[in-house]
């Protein structure tokens, strides 16, 4: 969501933990929109509140004129967004509901490669090459490209083993992610994230510690 807003030159204010916890503790009838937890977008200009990452991306895409022209490409855009959300859930084991072990990681690597292949095949079907094109075609980056770049470059930058797997399993997508991530607005956002959260931080807490431990070994299956 930050990446889409930054890419379009929009400004936003992020609530602190205390304010988020206060909203979450409100009776449902007093919530801006019924929600269990972040992310939550409040568009004060239009008096709209939206929760759930894919729904927020859809809202931003529609209101900022970023969605593709055809129903098929709009649906594929949202498919990419939902796939990205699933990858985040899986790499964090649903927000730390369990912990990574080396055996669990080894079993997961083929699935991670399969996820990567979804992006690779989608791009290939829409004319993506190693040095040109976009995930769903077109002549400029779309939401699908910004989400793709944010998902995979953030993960690859923090975990060299995942970067290596990504380059091997999805070379066209890896090149696309690097090209889109080099857009000035996204470079600036990445630099801000490093200042705010640290150069290496990914998801934090015990789940990140466990992920760093298991992803420290090179695993190629």
Coordinates of C-alpha atoms in Angstrom, one line a residue:
X1 CA 0.0 0.0 0.0
X2 CA 2.8 2.4 0.8
X3 CA 4.4 1.5 -2.5
X4 CA 1.2 2.3 -4.5
X5 CA 0.8 5.6 -2.7
X6 CA 4.4 6.5 -3.1
X7 CA 4.4 5.5 -6.8
X8 CA 1.5 7.9 -7.4
X9 CA 3.0 10.8 -5.5
X10 CA 0.4 10.7 -2.7
X11 CA 1.1 11.8 0.9
X12 CA -0.2 9.8 3.9
X13 CA 0.0 9.8 7.6
X14 CA 0.6 6.5 9.5
X15 CA -1.0 6.1 12.9
X16 CA 1.2 4.9 15.8
X17 CA 0.7 1.6 17.6
X18 CA -1.3 3.2 20.4
X19 CA -3.8 4.6 18.0
X20 CA -4.1 1.3 16.1
X21 CA -4.6 -0.6 19.3
X22 CA -7.3 1.9 20.4
X23 CA -9.2 1.5 17.2
X24 CA -9.0 -2.3 17.4
X25 CA -10.4 -2.2 20.9
X26 CA -13.4 -0.1 20.0
X27 CA -16.9 -1.7 19.9
X28 CA -17.5 -2.8 16.3
X29 CA -20.2 -0.2 15.9
X30 CA -17.7 2.5 16.6
X31 CA -14.9 1.2 14.3
X32 CA -14.2 3.2 11.1
X33 CA -14.9 -0.1 9.3
X34 CA -15.2 -3.5 11.0
X35 CA -11.7 -4.9 11.1
X36 CA -9.5 -7.3 13.2
X37 CA -6.2 -5.6 12.6
X38 CA -4.0 -3.6 10.2
X39 CA -3.8 -2.7 7.5
X40 CA -6.6 -0.1 7.6
X41 CA -6.9 2.8 5.2
X42 CA -8.9 5.9 6.1
X43 CA -9.5 8.3 3.2
X44 CA -10.6 11.4 5.0
X45 CA -11.2 13.3 1.8
X46 CA -13.9 10.9 0.7
X47 CA -15.0 9.7 4.2
X48 CA -14.1 6.1 3.4
X49 CA -12.5 3.4 5.5
X50 CA -11.2 0.1 4.0
X51 CA -9.5 -2.8 5.7
X52 CA -7.7 -5.9 4.2
X53 CA -4.7 -5.3 1.9
X54 CA -6.3 -6.5 -1.4
X55 CA -9.4 -4.4 -0.8
X56 CA -7.3 -1.4 -0.1
X57 CA -5.2 -1.9 -3.2
X58 CA -8.4 -2.2 -5.3
X59 CA -9.8 1.0 -3.7
X60 CA -6.6 2.9 -4.5
X61 CA -6.4 1.5 -8.0
X62 CA -10.0 2.5 -8.7
X63 CA -9.9 5.9 -7.1
X64 CA -6.5 6.9 -8.5
X65 CA -7.2 5.6 -12.0
X66 CA -4.6 2.9 -11.9
X67 CA -6.5 -0.2 -12.9
X68 CA -6.2 -1.7 -16.4
X69 CA -8.8 -1.0 -19.0
X70 CA -10.2 -4.5 -19.5
X71 CA -12.1 -6.7 -17.0
X72 CA -9.6 -9.6 -17.6
X73 CA -6.6 -7.5 -16.8
X74 CA -8.3 -5.9 -13.8
X75 CA -9.1 -9.4 -12.5
X76 CA -5.5 -10.5 -13.1
X77 CA -4.2 -7.5 -11.3
X78 CA -6.2 -8.5 -8.2
X79 CA -5.1 -12.1 -8.6
X80 CA -1.5 -10.9 -8.4
X81 CA -2.3 -8.8 -5.3
X82 CA -4.0 -11.7 -3.6
X83 CA -1.1 -14.1 -4.5
X84 CA 1.3 -11.6 -3.0
X85 CA -0.8 -11.5 0.2
X86 CA -0.7 -15.3 0.3
X87 CA 3.0 -15.4 -0.1
X88 CA 3.4 -13.0 2.8
X89 CA 1.1 -15.2 4.9
X90 CA 3.1 -18.3 4.1
X91 CA 6.6 -16.8 4.5
X92 CA 5.6 -15.5 8.0
X93 CA 3.7 -18.8 8.8
X94 CA 0.4 -16.8 9.1
X95 CA 1.9 -14.1 11.2
X96 CA 3.9 -16.4 13.5
X97 CA 1.2 -18.9 14.4
X98 CA 4.0 -21.5 14.3
X99 CA 7.7 -21.3 14.0
X100 CA 10.1 -22.2 11.2
X101 CA 12.2 -25.3 11.6
X102 CA 14.9 -26.4 9.2
X103 CA 12.7 -29.4 8.1
X104 CA 9.7 -27.1 7.6
X105 CA 11.8 -24.7 5.5
X106 CA 13.2 -27.5 3.3
X107 CA 9.7 -28.7 2.7
X108 CA 8.5 -25.2 1.9
X109 CA 11.3 -24.3 -0.7
X110 CA 9.6 -26.2 -3.6
X111 CA 6.4 -24.4 -2.8
X112 CA 8.1 -21.1 -2.7
X113 CA 9.7 -21.8 -6.1
X114 CA 6.2 -22.7 -7.4
X115 CA 4.8 -19.4 -6.2
X116 CA 7.7 -17.6 -8.0
X117 CA 6.9 -19.6 -11.2
X118 CA 3.3 -18.1 -11.1
X119 CA 4.8 -14.7 -11.6
X120 CA 7.2 -15.9 -14.2
X121 CA 4.6 -17.6 -16.3
X122 CA 2.2 -14.7 -16.0
X123 CA 4.8 -12.3 -17.3
X124 CA 5.9 -14.6 -20.1
X125 CA 2.3 -14.8 -21.3
X126 CA 2.2 -11.0 -21.5
X127 CA 5.4 -10.5 -23.3
X128 CA 7.8 -9.9 -20.4
X129 CA 11.5 -10.3 -21.3
X130 CA 14.7 -10.0 -19.3
X131 CA 15.1 -6.3 -20.1
X132 CA 11.7 -5.1 -21.2
X133 CA 7.9 -5.4 -20.7
X134 CA 5.7 -5.6 -17.6
X135 CA 3.9 -8.4 -15.8
X136 CA 0.5 -7.8 -17.5
X137 CA 1.8 -6.1 -20.7
X138 CA 1.4 -2.4 -21.4
X139 CA 3.9 0.3 -21.8
X140 CA 4.1 1.6 -18.2
X141 CA 4.2 -0.2 -14.9
X142 CA 0.9 -1.0 -13.3
X143 CA -0.3 -2.0 -9.9
X144 CA 0.7 -5.6 -10.6
X145 CA 4.3 -4.5 -11.2
X146 CA 4.5 -2.3 -8.2
X147 CA 3.1 -5.0 -5.9
X148 CA 5.5 -7.6 -7.6
X149 CA 8.5 -5.4 -7.1
X150 CA 7.6 -4.6 -3.5
X151 CA 6.9 -8.2 -2.5
X152 CA 10.0 -9.8 -4.0
X153 CA 12.7 -7.2 -3.7
X154 CA 11.9 -6.6 -0.1
X155 CA 12.2 -10.4 0.6
X156 CA 15.2 -10.8 -1.6
X157 CA 17.1 -7.9 -0.1
X158 CA 16.7 -9.3 3.4
X159 CA 17.3 -12.9 2.6
X160 CA 20.1 -13.7 0.2
X161 CA 19.1 -17.3 -0.1
X162 CA 15.6 -16.3 -1.2
X163 CA 17.2 -13.9 -3.7
X164 CA 19.3 -16.7 -5.2
X165 CA 16.2 -19.0 -5.4
X166 CA 14.2 -16.1 -7.0
X167 CA 16.9 -15.4 -9.6
X168 CA 17.0 -19.1 -10.6
X169 CA 13.2 -19.8 -10.5
X170 CA 11.9 -16.6 -12.0
X171 CA 14.7 -14.7 -13.8
X172 CA 12.3 -12.5 -15.9
X173 CA 10.3 -11.5 -12.8
X174 CA 13.5 -10.9 -10.8
X175 CA 14.7 -8.5 -13.6
X176 CA 11.3 -6.8 -13.7
X177 CA 11.3 -6.3 -9.9
X178 CA 14.7 -4.7 -10.0
X179 CA 13.7 -2.4 -12.8
X180 CA 10.5 -1.3 -11.1
X181 CA 12.2 -0.9 -7.7
X182 CA 14.6 1.5 -9.3
X183 CA 11.8 4.0 -10.0
X184 CA 12.7 7.1 -7.9
X185 CA 9.6 7.1 -5.8
X186 CA 10.1 3.4 -4.8
X187 CA 13.8 4.0 -4.2
X188 CA 12.9 6.8 -1.8
X189 CA 10.3 4.6 -0.1
X190 CA 12.8 1.8 0.4
X191 CA 15.4 4.2 1.9
X192 CA 12.7 5.5 4.3
X193 CA 11.8 2.0 5.3
X194 CA 15.4 1.2 6.1
X195 CA 15.7 4.4 8.2
X196 CA 12.5 3.6 10.1
X197 CA 12.9 -0.1 10.6
X198 CA 16.6 -0.9 10.0
X199 CA 18.5 -2.2 7.1
X200 CA 17.8 -5.9 7.6
X201 CA 14.3 -5.9 9.3
X202 CA 11.6 -7.9 7.5
X203 CA 8.7 -8.9 9.7
X204 CA 10.2 -8.7 13.2
X205 CA 9.9 -10.8 16.3
X206 CA 10.4 -14.5 16.8
X207 CA 9.1 -15.4 13.3
X208 CA 11.8 -13.3 11.6
X209 CA 14.5 -14.8 13.9
X210 CA 13.3 -18.3 13.0
X211 CA 13.2 -17.4 9.3
X212 CA 16.7 -16.0 9.4
X213 CA 17.9 -19.1 11.1
X214 CA 16.5 -21.5 8.5
X215 CA 17.1 -19.4 5.4
X216 CA 20.7 -19.0 6.4
X217 CA 21.4 -22.3 4.6
X218 CA 21.4 -22.6 0.9
X219 CA 18.6 -24.9 -0.1
X220 CA 18.0 -25.8 -3.8
X221 CA 15.6 -28.6 -4.5

